[in-house]
Amino acid sequence: MEKTVTIIGAAALPVGKWQSAPTAAVQVLEHEVLARLVLQATADAGIDKSEVQGMTFAQPRPYTAQKYFATFMAHYLRLPCAGNISEVLGNGMTGGFAFEHAANDILLGRSKVSLALGVNFETAITAREHMMSSMRAVGDVDFQAPFGITPIAWYAMDATRYIHDHGSSREELATVAVKNRGHAALNPLAQFRKPITLDDVLSQPMIVEPLGLYEVPPRSDGAVCLVLAEEEVARSSGRPYVRVRSRGFYHEGAHQISEVPNDMTALEAAQVAGRQAYDRAGISPADVDLAEIYAPCTIVEVLAAEALGLTPRGMGARYAAEGRTSLGGDIPICTSGGLTSRGHPAYITPLYSFVEVFEQLRGTAGERQVHAAELALTSAELGNYNAALVHILEGVH
């Protein structure tokens, strides 16, 4: 367990609408898209595909044509592995768990090089089918699902409570969407890159009050491959790489919304997981140079930033309004554009966060590069942050 895990290569599909309609004459196939990314990521890492000893996939959406996807991909890539071939599933944390499992293969000595990868296609599915599946997945089938409680409804309740408790406003929360779109405009992987104003955000149709169209995530397709390696492999490459400094995880024992009264805007799981990660890395939140937060809505970014100690409690929205969480600010958050603008291919969204941090800490983020970035934080969550997974990563040049 003394081994150290690093990220040495990455490749990602620009987030957008890639899934073919069932009636389309030409089909975009998930396995073909992901196979190309494996070749690009290993080339980026400076290794041959044959050096890969394990692959952990984020389980694809149920709409994916090919089942038993992991073992099929091993065959399609002609890639025998002695370490691990598997798929993992964990709601919005699925991509984070894929990263964890690939890292654990290295920590346990089962492989020197492992891939964390996945594909998420969902945009050609009917809204009815997608929503029915989502409600059965994220809610209590005896109570919440029959009454149509959706994730956006939870977040809207959080936003209303936050505004009441902290003297905030919808306008202040909406600045998070403007900030993220500004970051996305600089990111070639982002789904929405056209800059927007605060007036643009406030004029959109309401989805669940007080959250409008630009304050909630789109449906998105995407694919990512990350190359993880033991640090001796990373050092031998002679290239900049990213070291996984620590991780934290906590599940509060609640599924999405608990019937046990609690502080609905505190995000206890994020607080606990964040403290674990900071303590294990030997740092404080003030040492973090940037953060990629899993935040489906504007309010979630605000609450998670506060729970992780990146902004003071009750001040997250104000920090965004003042530009303090923008590029060039005190603590740049979601430099990729976040889930509202970079896009939200749900099962692999955490993998896109690792791609962004990898580019930032390697110094290859282009116009959105955070100056002298050395330490970064990523987070992933299980619905309304009833569970949180936090990683601290550092660049090595």
CSV table of N, CA, C and O in Angstrom, one decimal, residues 138-256:
chain,number,residue,atom,x,y,z
A,138,VAL,N,-33.4,7.2,-8.6
A,138,VAL,CA,-33.0,8.2,-7.6
A,138,VAL,C,-33.9,8.4,-6.4
A,138,VAL,O,-33.6,9.0,-5.4
A,139,GLY,N,-35.1,7.9,-6.6
A,139,GLY,CA,-36.1,8.2,-5.5
A,139,GLY,C,-36.5,6.9,-4.8
A,139,GLY,O,-36.1,5.8,-5.2
A,140,ASP,N,-37.3,7.0,-3.8
A,140,ASP,CA,-37.9,5.9,-3.0
A,140,ASP,C,-39.1,5.4,-3.8
A,140,ASP,O,-40.0,6.2,-4.0
A,141,VAL,N,-39.1,4.2,-4.3
A,141,VAL,CA,-40.2,3.7,-5.2
A,141,VAL,C,-41.5,3.7,-4.5
A,141,VAL,O,-42.6,3.7,-5.1
A,142,ASP,N,-41.5,3.6,-3.2
A,142,ASP,CA,-42.7,3.6,-2.4
A,142,ASP,C,-43.3,4.9,-2.2
A,142,ASP,O,-44.5,5.1,-1.9
A,143,PHE,N,-42.5,6.0,-2.3
A,143,PHE,CA,-43.0,7.3,-1.9
A,143,PHE,C,-42.6,8.4,-3.0
A,143,PHE,O,-43.5,9.0,-3.6
A,144,GLN,N,-41.3,8.6,-3.2
A,144,GLN,CA,-40.9,9.7,-4.0
A,144,GLN,C,-41.2,9.5,-5.5
A,144,GLN,O,-41.8,10.4,-6.1
A,145,ALA,N,-40.9,8.3,-6.0
A,145,ALA,CA,-41.1,8.1,-7.4
A,145,ALA,C,-42.6,8.2,-7.9
A,145,ALA,O,-42.8,8.9,-8.9
A,146,PRO,N,-43.6,7.7,-7.2
A,146,PRO,CA,-45.0,7.8,-7.6
A,146,PRO,C,-45.4,9.3,-7.7
A,146,PRO,O,-46.3,9.6,-8.4
A,147,PHE,N,-44.8,10.2,-6.9
A,147,PHE,CA,-45.2,11.6,-6.9
A,147,PHE,C,-44.3,12.5,-7.7
A,147,PHE,O,-44.5,13.7,-7.7
A,148,GLY,N,-43.4,11.8,-8.5
A,148,GLY,CA,-42.7,12.6,-9.5
A,148,GLY,C,-41.6,13.5,-8.9
A,148,GLY,O,-41.3,14.5,-9.6
A,149,ILE,N,-41.1,13.2,-7.7
A,149,ILE,CA,-40.0,14.1,-7.2
A,149,ILE,C,-38.7,13.8,-8.0
A,149,ILE,O,-38.2,12.6,-8.0
A,150,THR,N,-38.2,14.8,-8.6
A,150,THR,CA,-37.0,14.6,-9.4
A,150,THR,C,-35.8,15.3,-8.7
A,150,THR,O,-35.9,16.1,-7.8
A,151,PRO,N,-34.5,15.0,-9.2
A,151,PRO,CA,-33.4,15.6,-8.6
A,151,PRO,C,-33.4,17.2,-8.7
A,151,PRO,O,-33.0,17.8,-7.7
A,152,ILE,N,-33.9,17.7,-9.8
A,152,ILE,CA,-34.0,19.2,-9.8
A,152,ILE,C,-34.9,19.7,-8.8
A,152,ILE,O,-34.7,20.8,-8.2
A,153,ALA,N,-36.0,19.0,-8.4
A,153,ALA,CA,-36.8,19.4,-7.3
A,153,ALA,C,-36.1,19.5,-6.0
A,153,ALA,O,-36.3,20.4,-5.2
A,154,TRP,N,-35.2,18.5,-5.7
A,154,TRP,CA,-34.5,18.5,-4.5
A,154,TRP,C,-33.6,19.8,-4.5
A,154,TRP,O,-33.5,20.5,-3.5
A,155,TYR,N,-32.9,20.0,-5.6
A,155,TYR,CA,-32.0,21.1,-5.6
A,155,TYR,C,-32.7,22.5,-5.5
A,155,TYR,O,-32.2,23.4,-4.9
A,156,ALA,N,-33.9,22.5,-6.1
A,156,ALA,CA,-34.7,23.8,-6.0
A,156,ALA,C,-35.1,24.0,-4.5
A,156,ALA,O,-35.1,25.2,-4.1
A,157,MET,N,-35.4,23.0,-3.8
A,157,MET,CA,-35.7,23.2,-2.4
A,157,MET,C,-34.5,23.6,-1.6
A,157,MET,O,-34.5,24.5,-0.7
A,158,ASP,N,-33.3,23.1,-2.0
A,158,ASP,CA,-32.0,23.6,-1.4
A,158,ASP,C,-31.8,25.0,-1.6
A,158,ASP,O,-31.4,25.8,-0.8
A,159,ALA,N,-32.1,25.5,-2.9
A,159,ALA,CA,-31.9,26.8,-3.3
A,159,ALA,C,-32.8,27.8,-2.5
A,159,ALA,O,-32.4,28.8,-2.0
A,160,THR,N,-34.1,27.4,-2.4
A,160,THR,CA,-35.0,28.2,-1.6
A,160,THR,C,-34.6,28.4,-0.2
A,160,THR,O,-34.7,29.5,0.4
A,161,ARG,N,-34.2,27.3,0.4
A,161,ARG,CA,-33.7,27.3,1.8
A,161,ARG,C,-32.5,28.2,1.9
A,161,ARG,O,-32.4,29.0,2.9
A,162,TYR,N,-31.6,28.0,1.0
A,162,TYR,CA,-30.3,28.8,1.1
A,162,TYR,C,-30.6,30.3,1.0
A,162,TYR,O,-30.1,31.1,1.8
A,163,ILE,N,-31.4,30.7,0.0
A,163,ILE,CA,-31.8,32.1,-0.1
A,163,ILE,C,-32.4,32.6,1.2
A,163,ILE,O,-32.1,33.7,1.6
A,164,HIS,N,-33.3,31.8,1.8
A,164,HIS,CA,-33.9,32.2,3.0
A,164,HIS,C,-33.0,32.4,4.2
A,164,HIS,O,-33.0,33.4,4.9
A,165,ASP,N,-32.1,31.4,4.3
A,165,ASP,CA,-31.2,31.3,5.5
A,165,ASP,C,-30.1,32.4,5.4
A,165,ASP,O,-29.6,32.9,6.5
A,166,HIS,N,-29.6,32.7,4.2
A,166,HIS,CA,-28.4,33.5,4.1
A,166,HIS,C,-28.6,34.8,3.4
A,166,HIS,O,-27.6,35.4,3.0
A,167,GLY,N,-29.8,35.2,3.2
A,167,GLY,CA,-30.1,36.5,2.6
A,167,GLY,C,-29.5,36.6,1.2
A,167,GLY,O,-29.2,37.7,0.7
A,168,SER,N,-29.5,35.5,0.5
A,168,SER,CA,-29.0,35.4,-0.9
A,168,SER,C,-30.2,35.7,-1.8
A,168,SER,O,-31.3,36.2,-1.4
A,169,SER,N,-30.1,35.5,-3.1
A,169,SER,CA,-31.1,35.7,-4.1
A,169,SER,C,-31.0,34.8,-5.3
A,169,SER,O,-29.9,34.3,-5.5
A,170,ARG,N,-32.0,34.7,-6.1
A,170,ARG,CA,-31.9,34.0,-7.3
A,170,ARG,C,-30.8,34.6,-8.2
A,170,ARG,O,-30.0,33.9,-8.9
A,171,GLU,N,-30.8,35.9,-8.3
A,171,GLU,CA,-29.8,36.6,-9.1
A,171,GLU,C,-28.4,36.3,-8.7
A,171,GLU,O,-27.5,36.0,-9.5
A,172,GLU,N,-28.1,36.2,-7.4
A,172,GLU,CA,-26.8,35.9,-6.9
A,172,GLU,C,-26.4,34.4,-7.3
A,172,GLU,O,-25.3,34.2,-7.8
A,173,LEU,N,-27.4,33.5,-7.1
A,173,LEU,CA,-27.1,32.1,-7.5
A,173,LEU,C,-26.9,32.0,-9.0
A,173,LEU,O,-26.0,31.2,-9.4
A,174,ALA,N,-27.6,32.8,-9.8
A,174,ALA,CA,-27.5,32.7,-11.2
A,174,ALA,C,-26.2,33.1,-11.8
A,174,ALA,O,-25.8,32.7,-12.9
A,175,THR,N,-25.4,33.9,-11.0
A,175,THR,CA,-24.1,34.3,-11.4
A,175,THR,C,-23.1,33.1,-11.6
A,175,THR,O,-22.2,33.1,-12.3
A,176,VAL,N,-23.5,32.0,-10.9
A,176,VAL,CA,-22.7,30.7,-11.0
A,176,VAL,C,-22.8,30.2,-12.5
A,176,VAL,O,-21.8,29.8,-13.1
A,177,ALA,N,-24.0,30.3,-13.0
A,177,ALA,CA,-24.2,29.8,-14.4
A,177,ALA,C,-23.4,30.7,-15.4
A,177,ALA,O,-22.8,30.2,-16.4
A,178,VAL,N,-23.4,32.0,-15.2
A,178,VAL,CA,-22.7,32.9,-16.0
A,178,VAL,C,-21.2,32.7,-16.0
A,178,VAL,O,-20.5,32.6,-17.0
A,179,LYS,N,-20.7,32.5,-14.8
A,179,LYS,CA,-19.3,32.2,-14.5
A,179,LYS,C,-18.9,30.9,-15.2
A,179,LYS,O,-17.8,30.8,-16.0
A,180,ASN,N,-19.7,29.9,-15.1
A,180,ASN,CA,-19.3,28.6,-15.7
A,180,ASN,C,-19.4,28.6,-17.2
A,180,ASN,O,-18.6,28.0,-17.9
A,181,ARG,N,-20.3,29.4,-17.8
A,181,ARG,CA,-20.3,29.5,-19.2
A,181,ARG,C,-19.1,30.3,-19.7
A,181,ARG,O,-18.6,29.9,-20.8
A,182,GLY,N,-18.6,31.2,-19.0
A,182,GLY,CA,-17.4,31.9,-19.3
A,182,GLY,C,-16.2,31.0,-19.4
A,182,GLY,O,-15.4,31.0,-20.3
A,183,HIS,N,-16.1,30.1,-18.4
A,183,HIS,CA,-15.1,29.0,-18.4
A,183,HIS,C,-15.3,28.1,-19.6
A,183,HIS,O,-14.3,27.7,-20.3
A,184,ALA,N,-16.5,27.7,-19.8
A,184,ALA,CA,-16.8,26.7,-20.9
A,184,ALA,C,-16.4,27.3,-22.3
A,184,ALA,O,-16.0,26.5,-23.2
A,185,ALA,N,-16.5,28.6,-22.4
A,185,ALA,CA,-16.2,29.2,-23.7
A,185,ALA,C,-14.7,29.0,-24.1
A,185,ALA,O,-14.4,29.1,-25.3
A,186,LEU,N,-13.9,28.7,-23.1
A,186,LEU,CA,-12.5,28.4,-23.3
A,186,LEU,C,-12.1,26.9,-23.4
A,186,LEU,O,-10.9,26.6,-23.5
A,187,ASN,N,-13.1,26.1,-23.3
A,187,ASN,CA,-12.9,24.6,-23.2
A,187,ASN,C,-13.4,23.9,-24.4
A,187,ASN,O,-14.6,23.8,-24.6
A,188,PRO,N,-12.5,23.4,-25.3
A,188,PRO,CA,-13.0,22.7,-26.5
A,188,PRO,C,-13.8,21.4,-26.2
A,188,PRO,O,-14.5,20.9,-27.1
A,189,LEU,N,-13.8,20.9,-25.0
A,189,LEU,CA,-14.6,19.8,-24.6
A,189,LEU,C,-16.0,20.1,-24.2
A,189,LEU,O,-16.9,19.2,-24.0
A,190,ALA,N,-16.3,21.4,-24.0
A,190,ALA,CA,-17.6,21.8,-23.4
A,190,ALA,C,-18.8,21.7,-24.4
A,190,ALA,O,-18.6,22.0,-25.6
A,191,GLN,N,-19.9,21.4,-23.9
A,191,GLN,CA,-21.2,21.2,-24.7
A,191,GLN,C,-21.7,22.6,-25.1
A,191,GLN,O,-22.2,22.8,-26.2
A,192,PHE,N,-21.7,23.6,-24.2
A,192,PHE,CA,-22.2,24.9,-24.5
A,192,PHE,C,-21.1,25.9,-24.3
A,192,PHE,O,-20.6,26.1,-23.2
A,193,ARG,N,-20.7,26.6,-25.4
A,193,ARG,CA,-19.6,27.5,-25.3
A,193,ARG,C,-19.9,29.0,-25.6
A,193,ARG,O,-19.0,29.8,-25.6
A,194,LYS,N,-21.1,29.3,-25.9
A,194,LYS,CA,-21.5,30.7,-26.2
A,194,LYS,C,-21.7,31.4,-24.9
A,194,LYS,O,-22.5,31.0,-24.1
A,195,PRO,N,-21.0,32.5,-24.7
A,195,PRO,CA,-21.1,33.3,-23.5
A,195,PRO,C,-22.5,33.8,-23.2
A,195,PRO,O,-23.3,34.0,-24.2
A,196,ILE,N,-22.9,33.9,-22.0
A,196,ILE,CA,-24.2,34.3,-21.6
A,196,ILE,C,-24.1,35.4,-20.5
A,196,ILE,O,-23.1,35.5,-19.9
A,197,THR,N,-25.1,36.2,-20.4
A,197,THR,CA,-25.2,37.3,-19.4
A,197,THR,C,-26.1,36.9,-18.3
A,197,THR,O,-26.9,35.9,-18.4
A,198,LEU,N,-26.1,37.6,-17.2
A,198,LEU,CA,-27.1,37.4,-16.1
A,198,LEU,C,-28.5,37.5,-16.6
A,198,LEU,O,-29.4,36.7,-16.2
A,199,ASP,N,-28.8,38.5,-17.4
A,199,ASP,CA,-30.1,38.7,-18.0
A,199,ASP,C,-30.5,37.5,-18.8
A,199,ASP,O,-31.7,37.1,-18.8
A,200,ASP,N,-29.6,36.9,-19.5
A,200,ASP,CA,-29.9,35.7,-20.3
A,200,ASP,C,-30.3,34.5,-19.4
A,200,ASP,O,-31.3,33.8,-19.7
A,201,VAL,N,-29.6,34.4,-18.3
A,201,VAL,CA,-30.0,33.3,-17.3
A,201,VAL,C,-31.4,33.6,-16.7
A,201,VAL,O,-32.2,32.6,-16.7
A,202,LEU,N,-31.6,34.8,-16.3
A,202,LEU,CA,-32.9,35.1,-15.6
A,202,LEU,C,-34.1,35.1,-16.5
A,202,LEU,O,-35.2,34.9,-16.1
A,203,SER,N,-33.9,35.2,-17.8
A,203,SER,CA,-35.0,35.2,-18.8
A,203,SER,C,-35.4,33.8,-19.3
A,203,SER,O,-36.4,33.7,-20.0
A,204,GLN,N,-34.7,32.8,-18.9
A,204,GLN,CA,-35.0,31.4,-19.3
A,204,GLN,C,-36.2,30.9,-18.7
A,204,GLN,O,-36.6,31.3,-17.5
A,205,PRO,N,-36.9,29.9,-19.3
A,205,PRO,CA,-38.0,29.3,-18.7
A,205,PRO,C,-37.7,28.6,-17.3
A,205,PRO,O,-36.6,28.1,-17.2
A,206,MET,N,-38.6,28.7,-16.4
A,206,MET,CA,-38.3,28.1,-15.1
A,206,MET,C,-38.5,26.6,-15.2
A,206,MET,O,-39.4,26.1,-15.8
A,207,ILE,N,-37.5,25.8,-14.6
A,207,ILE,CA,-37.6,24.4,-14.6
A,207,ILE,C,-38.3,23.9,-13.3
A,207,ILE,O,-39.4,23.3,-13.3
A,208,VAL,N,-37.7,24.3,-12.2
A,208,VAL,CA,-38.4,24.2,-10.8
A,208,VAL,C,-37.9,25.4,-10.1
A,208,VAL,O,-36.7,25.6,-9.9
A,209,GLU,N,-38.9,26.2,-9.7
A,209,GLU,CA,-38.5,27.5,-9.1
A,209,GLU,C,-37.7,27.3,-7.8
A,209,GLU,O,-38.0,26.4,-7.0
A,210,PRO,N,-36.5,28.0,-7.7
A,210,PRO,CA,-36.1,29.1,-8.5
A,210,PRO,C,-35.0,28.8,-9.5
A,210,PRO,O,-34.1,29.7,-9.8
A,211,LEU,N,-35.0,27.6,-10.1
A,211,LEU,CA,-34.0,27.2,-11.0
A,211,LEU,C,-34.5,27.2,-12.5
A,211,LEU,O,-35.5,26.5,-12.8
A,212,GLY,N,-33.9,28.0,-13.3
A,212,GLY,CA,-34.3,28.1,-14.7
A,212,GLY,C,-33.4,27.2,-15.6
A,212,GLY,O,-32.5,26.5,-15.1
A,213,LEU,N,-33.7,27.3,-16.9
A,213,LEU,CA,-33.1,26.4,-17.9
A,213,LEU,C,-31.6,26.4,-17.8
A,213,LEU,O,-30.9,25.3,-17.9
A,214,TYR,N,-30.9,27.5,-17.7
A,214,TYR,CA,-29.5,27.6,-17.7
A,214,TYR,C,-28.8,27.3,-16.3
A,214,TYR,O,-27.6,27.3,-16.2
A,215,GLU,N,-29.7,27.1,-15.3
A,215,GLU,CA,-29.2,26.8,-14.0
A,215,GLU,C,-29.2,25.3,-13.6
A,215,GLU,O,-28.9,24.9,-12.5
A,216,VAL,N,-29.6,24.5,-14.6
A,216,VAL,CA,-29.8,23.0,-14.4
A,216,VAL,C,-29.0,22.3,-15.5
A,216,VAL,O,-28.6,23.0,-16.5
A,217,PRO,N,-28.6,21.1,-15.4
A,217,PRO,CA,-27.8,20.4,-16.4
A,217,PRO,C,-28.5,19.9,-17.6
A,217,PRO,O,-29.7,19.6,-17.5
A,218,PRO,N,-27.9,19.9,-18.7
A,218,PRO,CA,-28.5,19.3,-20.0
A,218,PRO,C,-28.3,17.8,-19.9
A,218,PRO,O,-27.6,17.2,-19.1
A,219,ARG,N,-29.0,17.1,-20.9
A,219,ARG,CA,-28.7,15.7,-21.1
A,219,ARG,C,-27.5,15.7,-22.1
A,219,ARG,O,-27.4,16.5,-23.0
A,220,SER,N,-26.5,14.8,-21.9
A,220,SER,CA,-25.3,14.9,-22.6
A,220,SER,C,-24.7,13.5,-22.9
A,220,SER,O,-25.0,12.6,-22.2
A,221,ASP,N,-24.0,13.4,-24.0
A,221,ASP,CA,-23.3,12.2,-24.4
A,221,ASP,C,-21.8,12.6,-24.2
A,221,ASP,O,-21.3,13.7,-24.4
A,222,GLY,N,-21.0,11.6,-23.8
A,222,GLY,CA,-19.6,11.8,-23.7
A,222,GLY,C,-18.8,10.5,-23.5
A,222,GLY,O,-19.4,9.4,-23.4
A,223,ALA,N,-17.5,10.5,-23.6
A,223,ALA,CA,-16.7,9.4,-23.3
A,223,ALA,C,-15.3,9.8,-22.9
A,223,ALA,O,-14.8,10.9,-23.4
A,224,VAL,N,-14.7,9.1,-22.0
A,224,VAL,CA,-13.4,9.5,-21.4
A,224,VAL,C,-12.5,8.2,-21.2
A,224,VAL,O,-13.0,7.2,-20.8
A,225,CYS,N,-11.2,8.4,-21.4
A,225,CYS,CA,-10.3,7.3,-21.0
A,225,CYS,C,-9.1,8.0,-20.2
A,225,CYS,O,-8.5,9.0,-20.8
A,226,LEU,N,-8.8,7.6,-19.0
A,226,LEU,CA,-7.7,8.0,-18.2
A,226,LEU,C,-6.7,6.9,-18.1
A,226,LEU,O,-7.1,5.8,-17.8
A,227,VAL,N,-5.4,7.2,-18.2
A,227,VAL,CA,-4.4,6.2,-18.0
A,227,VAL,C,-3.8,6.5,-16.6
A,227,VAL,O,-3.2,7.5,-16.3
A,228,LEU,N,-3.9,5.5,-15.7
A,228,LEU,CA,-3.4,5.6,-14.3
A,228,LEU,C,-2.2,4.7,-14.3
A,228,LEU,O,-2.1,3.6,-14.9
A,229,ALA,N,-1.2,5.1,-13.5
A,229,ALA,CA,0.1,4.3,-13.4
A,229,ALA,C,0.7,4.4,-12.1
A,229,ALA,O,0.6,5.4,-11.4
A,230,GLU,N,1.5,3.4,-11.7
A,230,GLU,CA,2.4,3.5,-10.6
A,230,GLU,C,3.4,4.6,-10.8
A,230,GLU,O,3.8,4.8,-11.9
A,231,GLU,N,3.8,5.3,-9.7
A,231,GLU,CA,4.6,6.5,-9.9
A,231,GLU,C,5.9,6.2,-10.6
A,231,GLU,O,6.5,7.0,-11.4
A,232,GLU,N,6.5,5.0,-10.4
A,232,GLU,CA,7.8,4.7,-11.1
A,232,GLU,C,7.6,4.7,-12.6
A,232,GLU,O,8.5,5.1,-13.3
A,233,VAL,N,6.4,4.3,-13.1
A,233,VAL,CA,6.1,4.3,-14.5
A,233,VAL,C,6.0,5.8,-15.0
A,233,VAL,O,6.6,6.1,-16.0
A,234,ALA,N,5.4,6.6,-14.2
A,234,ALA,CA,5.2,8.0,-14.5
A,234,ALA,C,6.6,8.7,-14.6
A,234,ALA,O,6.9,9.5,-15.5
A,235,ARG,N,7.4,8.4,-13.6
A,235,ARG,CA,8.8,9.1,-13.6
A,235,ARG,C,9.6,8.7,-14.7
A,235,ARG,O,10.3,9.5,-15.3
A,236,SER,N,9.5,7.4,-15.1
A,236,SER,CA,10.3,6.9,-16.2
A,236,SER,C,10.0,7.5,-17.6
A,236,SER,O,10.8,7.5,-18.5
A,237,SER,N,8.7,8.0,-17.7
A,237,SER,CA,8.3,8.6,-18.9
A,237,SER,C,9.0,9.9,-19.2
A,237,SER,O,9.1,10.3,-20.4
A,238,GLY,N,9.5,10.6,-18.2
A,238,GLY,CA,10.1,11.9,-18.4
A,238,GLY,C,9.1,13.0,-18.7
A,238,GLY,O,9.5,14.1,-19.1
A,239,ARG,N,7.8,12.8,-18.6
A,239,ARG,CA,6.8,13.8,-18.9
A,239,ARG,C,6.1,14.3,-17.6
A,239,ARG,O,6.1,13.6,-16.6
A,240,PRO,N,5.5,15.5,-17.7
A,240,PRO,CA,4.8,15.9,-16.5
A,240,PRO,C,3.6,14.9,-16.2
A,240,PRO,O,3.0,14.4,-17.2
A,241,TYR,N,3.3,14.8,-15.0
A,241,TYR,CA,2.2,13.9,-14.6
A,241,TYR,C,1.5,14.4,-13.4
A,241,TYR,O,1.9,15.4,-12.8
A,242,VAL,N,0.4,13.8,-13.0
A,242,VAL,CA,-0.4,14.2,-11.8
A,242,VAL,C,-0.4,13.1,-10.8
A,242,VAL,O,-0.8,11.9,-11.1
A,243,ARG,N,-0.1,13.4,-9.6
A,243,ARG,CA,-0.1,12.4,-8.5
A,243,ARG,C,-1.4,12.5,-7.7
A,243,ARG,O,-1.8,13.6,-7.4
A,244,VAL,N,-1.9,11.4,-7.4
A,244,VAL,CA,-3.1,11.3,-6.5
A,244,VAL,C,-2.6,11.4,-5.0
A,244,VAL,O,-2.0,10.5,-4.5
A,245,ARG,N,-2.8,12.6,-4.4
A,245,ARG,CA,-2.3,12.8,-3.1
A,245,ARG,C,-3.1,12.2,-2.0
A,245,ARG,O,-2.6,11.7,-1.0
A,246,SER,N,-4.4,12.2,-2.1
A,246,SER,CA,-5.3,11.6,-1.1
A,246,SER,C,-6.7,11.5,-1.6
A,246,SER,O,-7.0,12.0,-2.7
A,247,ARG,N,-7.5,10.8,-0.8
A,247,ARG,CA,-9.0,10.7,-1.1
A,247,ARG,C,-9.7,10.7,0.2
A,247,ARG,O,-9.2,10.3,1.3
A,248,GLY,N,-11.0,11.0,0.1
A,248,GLY,CA,-11.9,10.9,1.2
A,248,GLY,C,-13.3,10.5,0.7
A,248,GLY,O,-13.7,10.8,-0.4
A,249,PHE,N,-14.0,9.7,1.6
A,249,PHE,CA,-15.3,9.2,1.2
A,249,PHE,C,-16.2,9.1,2.4
A,249,PHE,O,-15.7,8.7,3.5
A,250,TYR,N,-17.5,9.5,2.2
A,250,TYR,CA,-18.4,9.3,3.3
A,250,TYR,C,-19.8,9.2,2.8
A,250,TYR,O,-20.2,10.0,1.9
A,251,HIS,N,-20.6,8.3,3.3
A,251,HIS,CA,-22.0,8.1,2.9
A,251,HIS,C,-22.8,8.3,4.2
A,251,HIS,O,-22.5,7.6,5.2
A,252,GLU,N,-23.7,9.2,4.2
A,252,GLU,CA,-24.4,9.5,5.5
A,252,GLU,C,-25.6,8.5,5.8
A,252,GLU,O,-26.3,8.7,6.8
A,253,GLY,N,-25.7,7.5,5.0
A,253,GLY,CA,-26.8,6.5,5.3
A,253,GLY,C,-28.1,7.0,4.9
A,253,GLY,O,-29.1,6.5,5.4
A,254,ALA,N,-28.2,7.9,3.9
A,254,ALA,CA,-29.5,8.4,3.4
A,254,ALA,C,-29.5,8.2,1.9
A,254,ALA,O,-28.5,8.4,1.2
A,255,HIS,N,-30.7,7.9,1.4
A,255,HIS,CA,-30.9,7.8,-0.1
A,255,HIS,C,-31.5,9.1,-0.6
A,255,HIS,O,-32.7,9.3,-0.4
A,256,GLN,N,-30.7,10.0,-1.2
A,256,GLN,CA,-31.2,11.2,-1.8
A,256,GLN,C,-31.8,12.2,-0.7
A,256,GLN,O,-31.1,13.0,-0.1
